[in-house]
Short mmCIF file of N, CA and C in Angstrom, two decimals:
data_model
loop_
_atom_site.label_atom_id
_atom_site.label_comp_id
_atom_site.label_asym_id
_atom_site.label_seq_id
_atom_site.Cartn_x
_atom_site.Cartn_y
_atom_site.Cartn_z
N UNK D 1 -158.69 -19.76 -2.54
CA UNK D 1 -158.38 -20.98 -3.23
C UNK D 1 -158.46 -22.12 -2.23
N UNK D 2 -158.79 -23.30 -2.70
CA UNK D 2 -158.81 -24.45 -1.83
C UNK D 2 -157.42 -24.65 -1.25
N UNK D 3 -157.33 -24.92 0.02
CA UNK D 3 -156.04 -25.09 0.66
C UNK D 3 -155.32 -26.33 0.13
N UNK D 4 -156.03 -27.39 -0.14
CA UNK D 4 -155.46 -28.65 -0.62
C UNK D 4 -155.97 -28.89 -2.03
N UNK D 5 -155.12 -28.74 -3.02
CA UNK D 5 -155.56 -28.85 -4.42
C UNK D 5 -156.04 -30.25 -4.78
N UNK D 6 -155.72 -31.26 -3.97
CA UNK D 6 -156.22 -32.61 -4.23
C UNK D 6 -157.61 -32.80 -3.62
N UNK D 7 -158.06 -31.82 -2.89
CA UNK D 7 -159.38 -31.86 -2.24
C UNK D 7 -160.46 -31.80 -3.30
N UNK D 8 -161.50 -32.58 -3.12
CA UNK D 8 -162.60 -32.59 -4.08
C UNK D 8 -163.41 -31.31 -3.95
N UNK D 9 -164.07 -30.90 -5.04
CA UNK D 9 -164.92 -29.70 -4.95
C UNK D 9 -166.12 -29.98 -4.04
N UNK D 10 -166.76 -28.94 -3.54
CA UNK D 10 -167.92 -29.15 -2.67
C UNK D 10 -169.03 -29.91 -3.40
N UNK D 11 -169.66 -30.82 -2.67
CA UNK D 11 -170.73 -31.64 -3.26
C UNK D 11 -172.08 -30.95 -3.18
N UNK D 12 -172.20 -29.97 -2.30
CA UNK D 12 -173.47 -29.28 -2.12
C UNK D 12 -173.23 -27.79 -1.95
N UNK D 13 -174.28 -27.02 -2.11
CA UNK D 13 -174.19 -25.59 -1.89
C UNK D 13 -173.88 -25.30 -0.42
N UNK D 14 -174.44 -26.09 0.47
CA UNK D 14 -174.17 -25.90 1.90
C UNK D 14 -172.68 -26.12 2.19
N UNK D 15 -172.10 -27.13 1.56
CA UNK D 15 -170.68 -27.39 1.75
C UNK D 15 -169.84 -26.23 1.21
N UNK D 16 -170.23 -25.68 0.08
CA UNK D 16 -169.54 -24.51 -0.47
C UNK D 16 -169.62 -23.35 0.50
N UNK D 17 -170.80 -23.07 1.03
CA UNK D 17 -170.96 -21.98 1.99
C UNK D 17 -170.08 -22.21 3.22
N UNK D 18 -170.01 -23.44 3.68
CA UNK D 18 -169.19 -23.80 4.85
C UNK D 18 -167.71 -23.52 4.55
N UNK D 19 -167.26 -23.96 3.37
CA UNK D 19 -165.85 -23.77 3.01
C UNK D 19 -165.51 -22.29 2.91
N UNK D 20 -166.44 -21.49 2.40
CA UNK D 20 -166.21 -20.05 2.32
C UNK D 20 -166.18 -19.45 3.73
N UNK D 21 -167.13 -19.84 4.58
CA UNK D 21 -167.19 -19.32 5.95
C UNK D 21 -165.94 -19.68 6.74
N UNK D 22 -165.41 -20.85 6.53
CA UNK D 22 -164.20 -21.31 7.23
C UNK D 22 -162.91 -20.83 6.56
N UNK D 23 -163.09 -20.03 5.49
CA UNK D 23 -161.95 -19.49 4.73
C UNK D 23 -161.09 -20.58 4.11
N UNK D 24 -161.72 -21.72 3.80
CA UNK D 24 -161.02 -22.77 3.07
C UNK D 24 -160.96 -22.41 1.59
N UNK D 25 -161.88 -21.56 1.17
CA UNK D 25 -161.86 -20.98 -0.18
C UNK D 25 -161.89 -19.47 0.02
N UNK D 26 -160.93 -18.80 -0.59
CA UNK D 26 -160.85 -17.34 -0.49
C UNK D 26 -160.84 -16.80 -1.92
N UNK D 27 -161.62 -15.75 -2.13
CA UNK D 27 -161.77 -15.18 -3.47
C UNK D 27 -161.17 -13.78 -3.56
N UNK D 28 -160.54 -13.47 -4.68
CA UNK D 28 -160.22 -12.06 -4.95
C UNK D 28 -161.53 -11.30 -5.18
N UNK D 29 -161.47 -9.98 -5.20
CA UNK D 29 -162.68 -9.14 -5.25
C UNK D 29 -163.68 -9.52 -6.33
N UNK D 30 -163.26 -9.62 -7.57
CA UNK D 30 -164.19 -9.91 -8.67
C UNK D 30 -164.86 -11.27 -8.49
N UNK D 31 -164.08 -12.27 -8.11
CA UNK D 31 -164.67 -13.59 -7.92
C UNK D 31 -165.62 -13.60 -6.73
N UNK D 32 -165.28 -12.85 -5.70
CA UNK D 32 -166.18 -12.77 -4.54
C UNK D 32 -167.51 -12.14 -4.92
N UNK D 33 -167.46 -11.15 -5.76
CA UNK D 33 -168.68 -10.48 -6.25
C UNK D 33 -169.60 -11.51 -6.92
N UNK D 34 -169.05 -12.36 -7.76
CA UNK D 34 -169.83 -13.38 -8.46
C UNK D 34 -170.30 -14.44 -7.47
N UNK D 35 -169.41 -14.87 -6.58
CA UNK D 35 -169.77 -15.91 -5.61
C UNK D 35 -170.94 -15.47 -4.73
N UNK D 36 -170.92 -14.22 -4.29
CA UNK D 36 -172.02 -13.72 -3.44
C UNK D 36 -173.36 -13.79 -4.18
N UNK D 37 -173.37 -13.38 -5.42
CA UNK D 37 -174.61 -13.41 -6.18
C UNK D 37 -175.09 -14.84 -6.40
N UNK D 38 -174.16 -15.74 -6.68
CA UNK D 38 -174.52 -17.13 -6.91
C UNK D 38 -175.08 -17.76 -5.64
N UNK D 39 -174.51 -17.45 -4.50
CA UNK D 39 -175.02 -18.00 -3.24
C UNK D 39 -176.41 -17.45 -2.94
N UNK D 40 -176.62 -16.18 -3.26
CA UNK D 40 -177.94 -15.57 -3.05
C UNK D 40 -178.98 -16.10 -4.04
N UNK D 41 -178.53 -16.38 -5.28
CA UNK D 41 -179.46 -16.80 -6.34
C UNK D 41 -178.91 -18.00 -7.09
N UNK D 42 -178.87 -19.19 -6.45
CA UNK D 42 -178.29 -20.35 -7.12
C UNK D 42 -179.01 -20.75 -8.40
N UNK D 43 -180.28 -20.38 -8.51
CA UNK D 43 -181.02 -20.72 -9.73
C UNK D 43 -180.41 -20.05 -10.95
N UNK D 44 -179.70 -18.95 -10.74
CA UNK D 44 -179.04 -18.27 -11.84
C UNK D 44 -178.00 -19.19 -12.49
N UNK D 45 -177.21 -19.89 -11.69
CA UNK D 45 -176.21 -20.82 -12.24
C UNK D 45 -176.90 -22.00 -12.90
N UNK D 46 -177.97 -22.46 -12.30
CA UNK D 46 -178.66 -23.65 -12.82
C UNK D 46 -179.29 -23.42 -14.18
N UNK D 47 -179.76 -22.20 -14.43
CA UNK D 47 -180.57 -21.97 -15.63
C UNK D 47 -180.03 -20.93 -16.60
N UNK D 48 -178.98 -20.23 -16.24
CA UNK D 48 -178.42 -19.20 -17.12
C UNK D 48 -177.06 -19.63 -17.65
N UNK D 49 -176.68 -19.06 -18.76
CA UNK D 49 -175.36 -19.34 -19.32
C UNK D 49 -174.30 -18.56 -18.55
N UNK D 50 -173.05 -18.98 -18.70
CA UNK D 50 -171.95 -18.26 -18.07
C UNK D 50 -171.91 -16.82 -18.58
N UNK D 51 -172.24 -16.63 -19.85
CA UNK D 51 -172.24 -15.28 -20.43
C UNK D 51 -173.31 -14.41 -19.76
N UNK D 52 -174.48 -14.95 -19.52
CA UNK D 52 -175.55 -14.20 -18.86
C UNK D 52 -175.19 -13.88 -17.42
N UNK D 53 -174.62 -14.85 -16.72
CA UNK D 53 -174.18 -14.63 -15.34
C UNK D 53 -173.14 -13.51 -15.32
N UNK D 54 -172.21 -13.56 -16.26
CA UNK D 54 -171.17 -12.53 -16.34
C UNK D 54 -171.79 -11.14 -16.54
N UNK D 55 -172.75 -11.05 -17.44
CA UNK D 55 -173.42 -9.75 -17.67
C UNK D 55 -174.12 -9.28 -16.40
N UNK D 56 -174.82 -10.19 -15.72
CA UNK D 56 -175.54 -9.82 -14.50
C UNK D 56 -174.59 -9.35 -13.40
N UNK D 57 -173.39 -9.91 -13.37
CA UNK D 57 -172.41 -9.56 -12.34
C UNK D 57 -171.46 -8.47 -12.78
N UNK D 58 -171.59 -8.05 -14.06
CA UNK D 58 -170.71 -7.02 -14.62
C UNK D 58 -169.24 -7.44 -14.57
N UNK D 59 -169.01 -8.70 -14.96
CA UNK D 59 -167.65 -9.24 -15.06
C UNK D 59 -167.54 -9.95 -16.41
N UNK D 60 -166.36 -10.43 -16.72
CA UNK D 60 -166.18 -11.18 -17.97
C UNK D 60 -166.65 -12.62 -17.79
N UNK D 61 -166.94 -13.26 -18.90
CA UNK D 61 -167.32 -14.67 -18.87
C UNK D 61 -166.17 -15.52 -18.32
N UNK D 62 -164.97 -15.12 -18.61
CA UNK D 62 -163.79 -15.82 -18.09
C UNK D 62 -163.78 -15.81 -16.57
N UNK D 63 -164.22 -14.72 -15.96
CA UNK D 63 -164.28 -14.62 -14.51
C UNK D 63 -165.25 -15.66 -13.94
N UNK D 64 -166.36 -15.87 -14.60
CA UNK D 64 -167.34 -16.87 -14.15
C UNK D 64 -166.72 -18.26 -14.21
N UNK D 65 -166.02 -18.56 -15.29
CA UNK D 65 -165.36 -19.86 -15.42
C UNK D 65 -164.24 -20.00 -14.38
N UNK D 66 -163.53 -18.92 -14.14
CA UNK D 66 -162.44 -18.93 -13.15
C UNK D 66 -163.00 -19.21 -11.75
N UNK D 67 -164.19 -18.68 -11.46
CA UNK D 67 -164.82 -18.94 -10.16
C UNK D 67 -165.04 -20.43 -9.97
N UNK D 68 -165.61 -21.09 -10.97
CA UNK D 68 -165.86 -22.53 -10.86
C UNK D 68 -164.56 -23.29 -10.60
N UNK D 69 -163.51 -22.90 -11.29
CA UNK D 69 -162.21 -23.55 -11.09
C UNK D 69 -161.64 -23.24 -9.71
N UNK D 70 -161.81 -22.02 -9.24
CA UNK D 70 -161.31 -21.63 -7.92
C UNK D 70 -161.98 -22.46 -6.83
N UNK D 71 -163.26 -22.79 -7.04
CA UNK D 71 -164.01 -23.59 -6.08
C UNK D 71 -163.53 -25.03 -6.09
N UNK D 72 -162.97 -25.46 -7.22
CA UNK D 72 -162.43 -26.82 -7.30
C UNK D 72 -162.99 -27.65 -8.44
N UNK D 73 -163.86 -27.06 -9.25
CA UNK D 73 -164.45 -27.79 -10.37
C UNK D 73 -163.54 -27.66 -11.59
N UNK D 74 -163.55 -28.68 -12.44
CA UNK D 74 -162.79 -28.63 -13.68
C UNK D 74 -163.44 -27.67 -14.67
N UNK D 75 -164.77 -27.66 -14.68
CA UNK D 75 -165.50 -26.85 -15.65
C UNK D 75 -166.69 -26.15 -14.99
N UNK D 76 -167.20 -25.14 -15.67
CA UNK D 76 -168.41 -24.47 -15.22
C UNK D 76 -169.59 -25.46 -15.24
N UNK D 77 -169.60 -26.37 -16.21
CA UNK D 77 -170.66 -27.37 -16.30
C UNK D 77 -170.74 -28.25 -15.06
N UNK D 78 -169.59 -28.61 -14.49
CA UNK D 78 -169.58 -29.41 -13.26
C UNK D 78 -170.17 -28.60 -12.10
N UNK D 79 -169.79 -27.33 -12.04
CA UNK D 79 -170.34 -26.45 -11.00
C UNK D 79 -171.85 -26.33 -11.16
N UNK D 80 -172.31 -26.13 -12.40
CA UNK D 80 -173.74 -26.03 -12.69
C UNK D 80 -174.46 -27.32 -12.26
N UNK D 81 -173.87 -28.47 -12.51
CA UNK D 81 -174.50 -29.74 -12.13
C UNK D 81 -174.68 -29.84 -10.62
N UNK D 82 -173.69 -29.38 -9.85
CA UNK D 82 -173.81 -29.40 -8.39
C UNK D 82 -174.95 -28.49 -7.95
N UNK D 83 -175.05 -27.31 -8.54
CA UNK D 83 -176.12 -26.37 -8.17
C UNK D 83 -177.48 -26.93 -8.57
N UNK D 84 -177.58 -27.51 -9.76
CA UNK D 84 -178.86 -28.11 -10.19
C UNK D 84 -179.28 -29.22 -9.24
N UNK D 85 -178.33 -30.04 -8.83
CA UNK D 85 -178.63 -31.11 -7.89
C UNK D 85 -179.14 -30.54 -6.57
N UNK D 86 -178.52 -29.47 -6.11
CA UNK D 86 -178.97 -28.79 -4.89
C UNK D 86 -180.42 -28.33 -5.03
N UNK D 87 -180.73 -27.70 -6.16
CA UNK D 87 -182.08 -27.18 -6.37
C UNK D 87 -183.11 -28.30 -6.48
N UNK D 88 -182.73 -29.41 -7.07
CA UNK D 88 -183.66 -30.56 -7.17
C UNK D 88 -184.01 -31.11 -5.80
N UNK D 89 -183.04 -31.08 -4.89
CA UNK D 89 -183.23 -31.69 -3.56
C UNK D 89 -183.80 -30.73 -2.52
N UNK D 90 -183.84 -29.44 -2.84
CA UNK D 90 -184.25 -28.44 -1.87
C UNK D 90 -185.68 -27.98 -2.16
N UNK D 91 -186.57 -28.09 -1.16
CA UNK D 91 -187.92 -27.58 -1.36
C UNK D 91 -187.90 -26.07 -1.68
N UNK D 92 -188.84 -25.61 -2.45
CA UNK D 92 -188.89 -24.20 -2.86
C UNK D 92 -188.83 -23.23 -1.70
N UNK D 93 -189.49 -23.55 -0.61
CA UNK D 93 -189.54 -22.60 0.51
C UNK D 93 -188.27 -22.62 1.37
N UNK D 94 -187.26 -23.45 1.03
CA UNK D 94 -186.01 -23.49 1.80
C UNK D 94 -184.82 -23.01 0.98
N UNK D 95 -185.05 -22.45 -0.17
CA UNK D 95 -183.95 -21.99 -1.02
C UNK D 95 -183.59 -20.62 -0.58
#
């Protein structure tokens, strides 16, 4: 969980990775399973529904929404917008 609940959610995927590496965000097992897949395949969040992501990760849809909230977003849609923005700005060969 974010150490400071007033802290804004990460603005970029790189910032999210940094916060995870620095243990500023810590996940329970199920959420970590989803987070790992999302970091490996951010296009999944950008283009798939929460239900599809849940099926791919073998978790409930609620778990996917809980992940977005754990990261600091109010909604899964806000998390998706950050990932889409990342993909728009990142050349294909650097993803």
